Amino acid sequence: MSRSFHIRVPCTSANIGPGFDVVGLSLSLYLFLDVTIEADAPHKDPVLTYSGQGAADAPLNPYQNLITRVALYVMRVNDIKSFPRGVRIHVRNDIPFGRGLGSSGAAVIAGLLLGNELGQLHIDRDRLLDYALMIERHPDNVAAALIGGFVGSYLRELSGEAAATTQVPLSEVLPAYPDNASESWGYHPPTPPQGIGHYIRFGWAKEIKVIAIIPHFEVLTAEARRVLPDTYTKEDLVFNLQRLAVLTTSLARSPPDVHLIFQAMQDRVHQPYRQHLIPGLPRILASVTPMTHPGLLGICLSGAGPTILALATDHLDHIAETLCHEFAKEHITCDTKFLQVTEDGAQVY
């Protein structure tokens, strides 16, 4: 007996100006899994193949690969110790690695859905978010990838035994797995506490389109977090809170108010400290504005960068050309993606 299914997970952009570690946006660039299960197949362990972004570097050992390790984690929490026999998984990835578009968050969500389907566990989405937050401690990307749309989220503070169980089986910065990693690695993982992640979906005006300018270099998440200060002034925190409160409503209003959105997308918490990691960013933020480029609503880093998001209603080609030209002054080439905000979130079909 055989069966097959497919998984599709969108890329995400976190922060969106002042929303550092708070908001995420689900976008129409995807990670796909094509899965078949043949119970009478000779191979016991899952067989992995890859195409697309990162294919040359993706580990094909299912006990080292992030997607299949997450799937196994979900199953083992639910007393299923091994993968079914005869699993084949082809991963087709369109999301660039290390560019601030949620590639690791998409892999985590793909692994959750894979484990849920392989184990036929019927775990609902709210509970799957708890699983995701045992692996990826920042909810902004994983919540947007799982739920879809423009999402605000937070992680509940835990205490006592519940806090102790959040020692994660996989962490945001993955440990090096041994070359001989096998099925025996990682039995008896901790069960996620109930309701550790909470989210709300905001609206998104239909007129607002997204341009992703993706430079041809990576910014490591660990480095992007290292450059942030340990403390902030009250003035800077109030600055961001005021703008975030306005931004989440203004992006849902039709027609969009360009002046309101542009000012509400300003940030003092992460972009000023990361701008030296992205050559040309200070000049871009200062010079490419709605006054110089009609149709533009605002520009921000996508996640930790180096990808830049431009929100616009018109003249998308001209805005994209300008941003690429600014990077070219730094001898950096870029890819351009014209994306839609996708409301569907991760899907199994």
Short mmCIF file of N, CA and C in Angstrom, two decimals, residues 7-14 25-33 50 53 65-68 70-71 91-98 100-115 132 135-136 138-147 342 345-348:
data_model
loop_
_atom_site.label_atom_id
_atom_site.label_comp_id
_atom_site.label_asym_id
_atom_site.label_seq_id
_atom_site.Cartn_x
_atom_site.Cartn_y
_atom_site.Cartn_z
N ILE A 7 3.54 19.21 0.59
CA ILE A 7 3.57 20.27 1.59
C ILE A 7 4.11 21.53 0.93
N ARG A 8 3.48 22.65 1.23
CA ARG A 8 3.94 23.94 0.71
C ARG A 8 4.00 24.93 1.87
N VAL A 9 5.17 25.55 2.06
CA VAL A 9 5.37 26.50 3.15
C VAL A 9 5.88 27.81 2.56
N PRO A 10 5.24 28.94 2.89
CA PRO A 10 5.69 30.22 2.33
C PRO A 10 6.93 30.75 3.04
N CYS A 11 7.69 31.58 2.33
CA CYS A 11 8.74 32.34 2.98
C CYS A 11 8.11 33.43 3.83
N THR A 12 8.90 34.03 4.70
CA THR A 12 8.39 35.07 5.58
C THR A 12 9.40 36.20 5.71
N SER A 13 8.88 37.37 6.04
CA SER A 13 9.70 38.51 6.39
C SER A 13 9.30 38.96 7.78
N ALA A 14 10.30 39.06 8.66
CA ALA A 14 10.02 39.47 10.03
C ALA A 14 10.43 40.93 10.24
N LEU A 25 5.45 38.48 8.09
CA LEU A 25 4.65 38.61 6.87
C LEU A 25 4.90 37.39 6.00
N SER A 26 3.84 36.71 5.61
CA SER A 26 3.92 35.51 4.77
C SER A 26 3.87 35.91 3.30
N LEU A 27 4.85 35.46 2.52
CA LEU A 27 5.01 35.91 1.14
C LEU A 27 5.07 34.74 0.16
N SER A 28 4.80 35.05 -1.12
CA SER A 28 4.57 34.03 -2.15
C SER A 28 5.86 33.51 -2.78
N LEU A 29 6.76 33.01 -1.93
CA LEU A 29 7.96 32.30 -2.35
C LEU A 29 8.03 31.09 -1.44
N TYR A 30 8.22 29.88 -1.99
CA TYR A 30 7.84 28.69 -1.22
C TYR A 30 8.94 27.64 -1.10
N LEU A 31 8.77 26.84 -0.04
CA LEU A 31 9.45 25.57 0.14
C LEU A 31 8.42 24.47 -0.09
N PHE A 32 8.73 23.52 -0.98
CA PHE A 32 7.81 22.43 -1.31
C PHE A 32 8.41 21.09 -0.87
N LEU A 33 7.54 20.19 -0.41
CA LEU A 33 7.91 18.80 -0.17
C LEU A 33 6.97 17.91 -0.95
N TYR A 50 16.95 16.79 -3.17
CA TYR A 50 16.76 18.24 -3.13
C TYR A 50 16.91 18.83 -4.52
N GLN A 53 17.17 26.21 -4.29
CA GLN A 53 18.09 26.95 -3.44
C GLN A 53 18.70 26.05 -2.37
N ASN A 65 19.26 16.20 8.76
CA ASN A 65 18.51 17.22 8.04
C ASN A 65 17.47 17.87 8.95
N LEU A 66 17.37 19.20 8.92
CA LEU A 66 16.46 19.91 9.82
C LEU A 66 15.01 19.49 9.62
N ILE A 67 14.56 19.38 8.38
CA ILE A 67 13.15 19.06 8.11
C ILE A 67 12.79 17.71 8.70
N THR A 68 13.59 16.70 8.42
CA THR A 68 13.25 15.35 8.89
C THR A 68 13.51 15.17 10.38
N VAL A 70 12.94 17.54 12.59
CA VAL A 70 11.75 18.12 13.21
C VAL A 70 10.58 17.15 13.10
N ALA A 71 10.43 16.51 11.94
CA ALA A 71 9.36 15.53 11.77
C ALA A 71 9.48 14.40 12.79
N VAL A 91 12.58 17.62 -1.80
CA VAL A 91 12.46 19.00 -1.35
C VAL A 91 12.76 19.92 -2.52
N ARG A 92 11.83 20.81 -2.83
CA ARG A 92 12.03 21.84 -3.86
C ARG A 92 11.98 23.19 -3.16
N ASN A 93 13.11 23.86 -3.14
CA ASN A 93 13.21 25.08 -2.34
C ASN A 93 13.45 26.30 -3.20
N ASP A 94 12.57 27.29 -3.09
CA ASP A 94 12.72 28.57 -3.79
C ASP A 94 13.18 29.69 -2.85
N ILE A 95 13.38 29.40 -1.56
CA ILE A 95 13.69 30.43 -0.57
C ILE A 95 15.19 30.51 -0.37
N PRO A 96 15.82 31.63 -0.66
CA PRO A 96 17.27 31.74 -0.47
C PRO A 96 17.66 31.58 1.00
N PHE A 97 18.80 30.93 1.23
CA PHE A 97 19.31 30.76 2.59
C PHE A 97 20.03 32.03 3.05
N GLY A 98 19.90 32.34 4.33
CA GLY A 98 20.69 33.40 4.94
C GLY A 98 20.42 34.79 4.41
N GLY A 100 17.35 36.57 5.13
CA GLY A 100 16.30 37.28 5.86
C GLY A 100 14.90 36.99 5.36
N LEU A 101 14.71 35.84 4.73
CA LEU A 101 13.39 35.47 4.21
C LEU A 101 12.84 34.20 4.87
N GLY A 102 13.32 33.92 6.06
CA GLY A 102 12.71 32.86 6.86
C GLY A 102 12.95 31.46 6.37
N SER A 103 14.11 31.18 5.78
CA SER A 103 14.35 29.84 5.24
C SER A 103 14.36 28.78 6.35
N SER A 104 14.98 29.07 7.50
CA SER A 104 15.00 28.07 8.57
C SER A 104 13.62 27.90 9.19
N GLY A 105 12.88 29.01 9.34
CA GLY A 105 11.52 28.90 9.85
C GLY A 105 10.63 28.07 8.94
N ALA A 106 10.79 28.24 7.63
CA ALA A 106 10.01 27.44 6.67
C ALA A 106 10.36 25.96 6.80
N ALA A 107 11.65 25.65 7.00
CA ALA A 107 12.07 24.26 7.16
C ALA A 107 11.47 23.65 8.43
N VAL A 108 11.43 24.44 9.51
CA VAL A 108 10.83 23.95 10.75
C VAL A 108 9.35 23.64 10.54
N ILE A 109 8.62 24.56 9.91
CA ILE A 109 7.19 24.33 9.69
C ILE A 109 6.96 23.15 8.75
N ALA A 110 7.79 23.03 7.71
CA ALA A 110 7.68 21.87 6.82
C ALA A 110 7.88 20.58 7.60
N GLY A 111 8.86 20.57 8.51
CA GLY A 111 9.09 19.38 9.32
C GLY A 111 7.93 19.05 10.24
N LEU A 112 7.31 20.07 10.81
CA LEU A 112 6.15 19.84 11.67
C LEU A 112 5.01 19.20 10.88
N LEU A 113 4.71 19.75 9.70
CA LEU A 113 3.62 19.20 8.90
C LEU A 113 3.97 17.79 8.41
N LEU A 114 5.25 17.58 8.09
CA LEU A 114 5.67 16.25 7.65
C LEU A 114 5.47 15.22 8.77
N GLY A 115 5.93 15.54 9.98
CA GLY A 115 5.75 14.60 11.09
C GLY A 115 4.29 14.36 11.40
N ALA A 132 6.65 24.30 17.15
CA ALA A 132 7.61 25.14 16.43
C ALA A 132 8.46 25.95 17.40
N ILE A 135 11.66 24.73 18.95
CA ILE A 135 12.80 24.62 18.05
C ILE A 135 13.30 25.99 17.64
N GLU A 136 12.39 26.86 17.26
CA GLU A 136 12.70 28.22 16.82
C GLU A 136 12.10 29.17 17.85
N HIS A 138 11.94 32.31 18.32
CA HIS A 138 11.35 33.59 17.94
C HIS A 138 10.10 33.30 17.12
N PRO A 139 8.92 33.69 17.59
CA PRO A 139 7.68 33.26 16.93
C PRO A 139 7.34 33.99 15.65
N ASP A 140 8.01 35.13 15.35
CA ASP A 140 7.55 35.95 14.24
C ASP A 140 7.57 35.21 12.90
N ASN A 141 8.69 34.56 12.55
CA ASN A 141 8.75 33.85 11.28
C ASN A 141 7.88 32.60 11.26
N VAL A 142 7.98 31.77 12.29
CA VAL A 142 7.26 30.49 12.25
C VAL A 142 5.75 30.71 12.33
N ALA A 143 5.30 31.72 13.08
CA ALA A 143 3.86 31.98 13.14
C ALA A 143 3.34 32.43 11.78
N ALA A 144 4.07 33.32 11.11
CA ALA A 144 3.62 33.78 9.79
C ALA A 144 3.64 32.65 8.77
N ALA A 145 4.68 31.81 8.80
CA ALA A 145 4.75 30.69 7.85
C ALA A 145 3.63 29.69 8.08
N LEU A 146 3.31 29.42 9.32
CA LEU A 146 2.27 28.44 9.64
C LEU A 146 0.87 28.99 9.40
N ILE A 147 0.63 30.23 9.82
CA ILE A 147 -0.73 30.79 9.80
C ILE A 147 -1.03 31.54 8.52
N THR A 342 0.58 36.24 1.09
CA THR A 342 -0.27 35.06 0.97
C THR A 342 -0.98 34.80 2.28
N GLY A 345 -0.91 30.47 4.47
CA GLY A 345 0.00 29.79 5.38
C GLY A 345 0.42 28.45 4.82
N ALA A 346 1.00 27.63 5.67
CA ALA A 346 1.51 26.32 5.25
C ALA A 346 0.35 25.39 4.91
N GLN A 347 0.54 24.59 3.87
CA GLN A 347 -0.54 23.73 3.37
C GLN A 347 -0.05 22.30 3.16
N VAL A 348 -0.94 21.35 3.42
CA VAL A 348 -0.76 19.95 3.04
C VAL A 348 -1.85 19.63 2.04
#
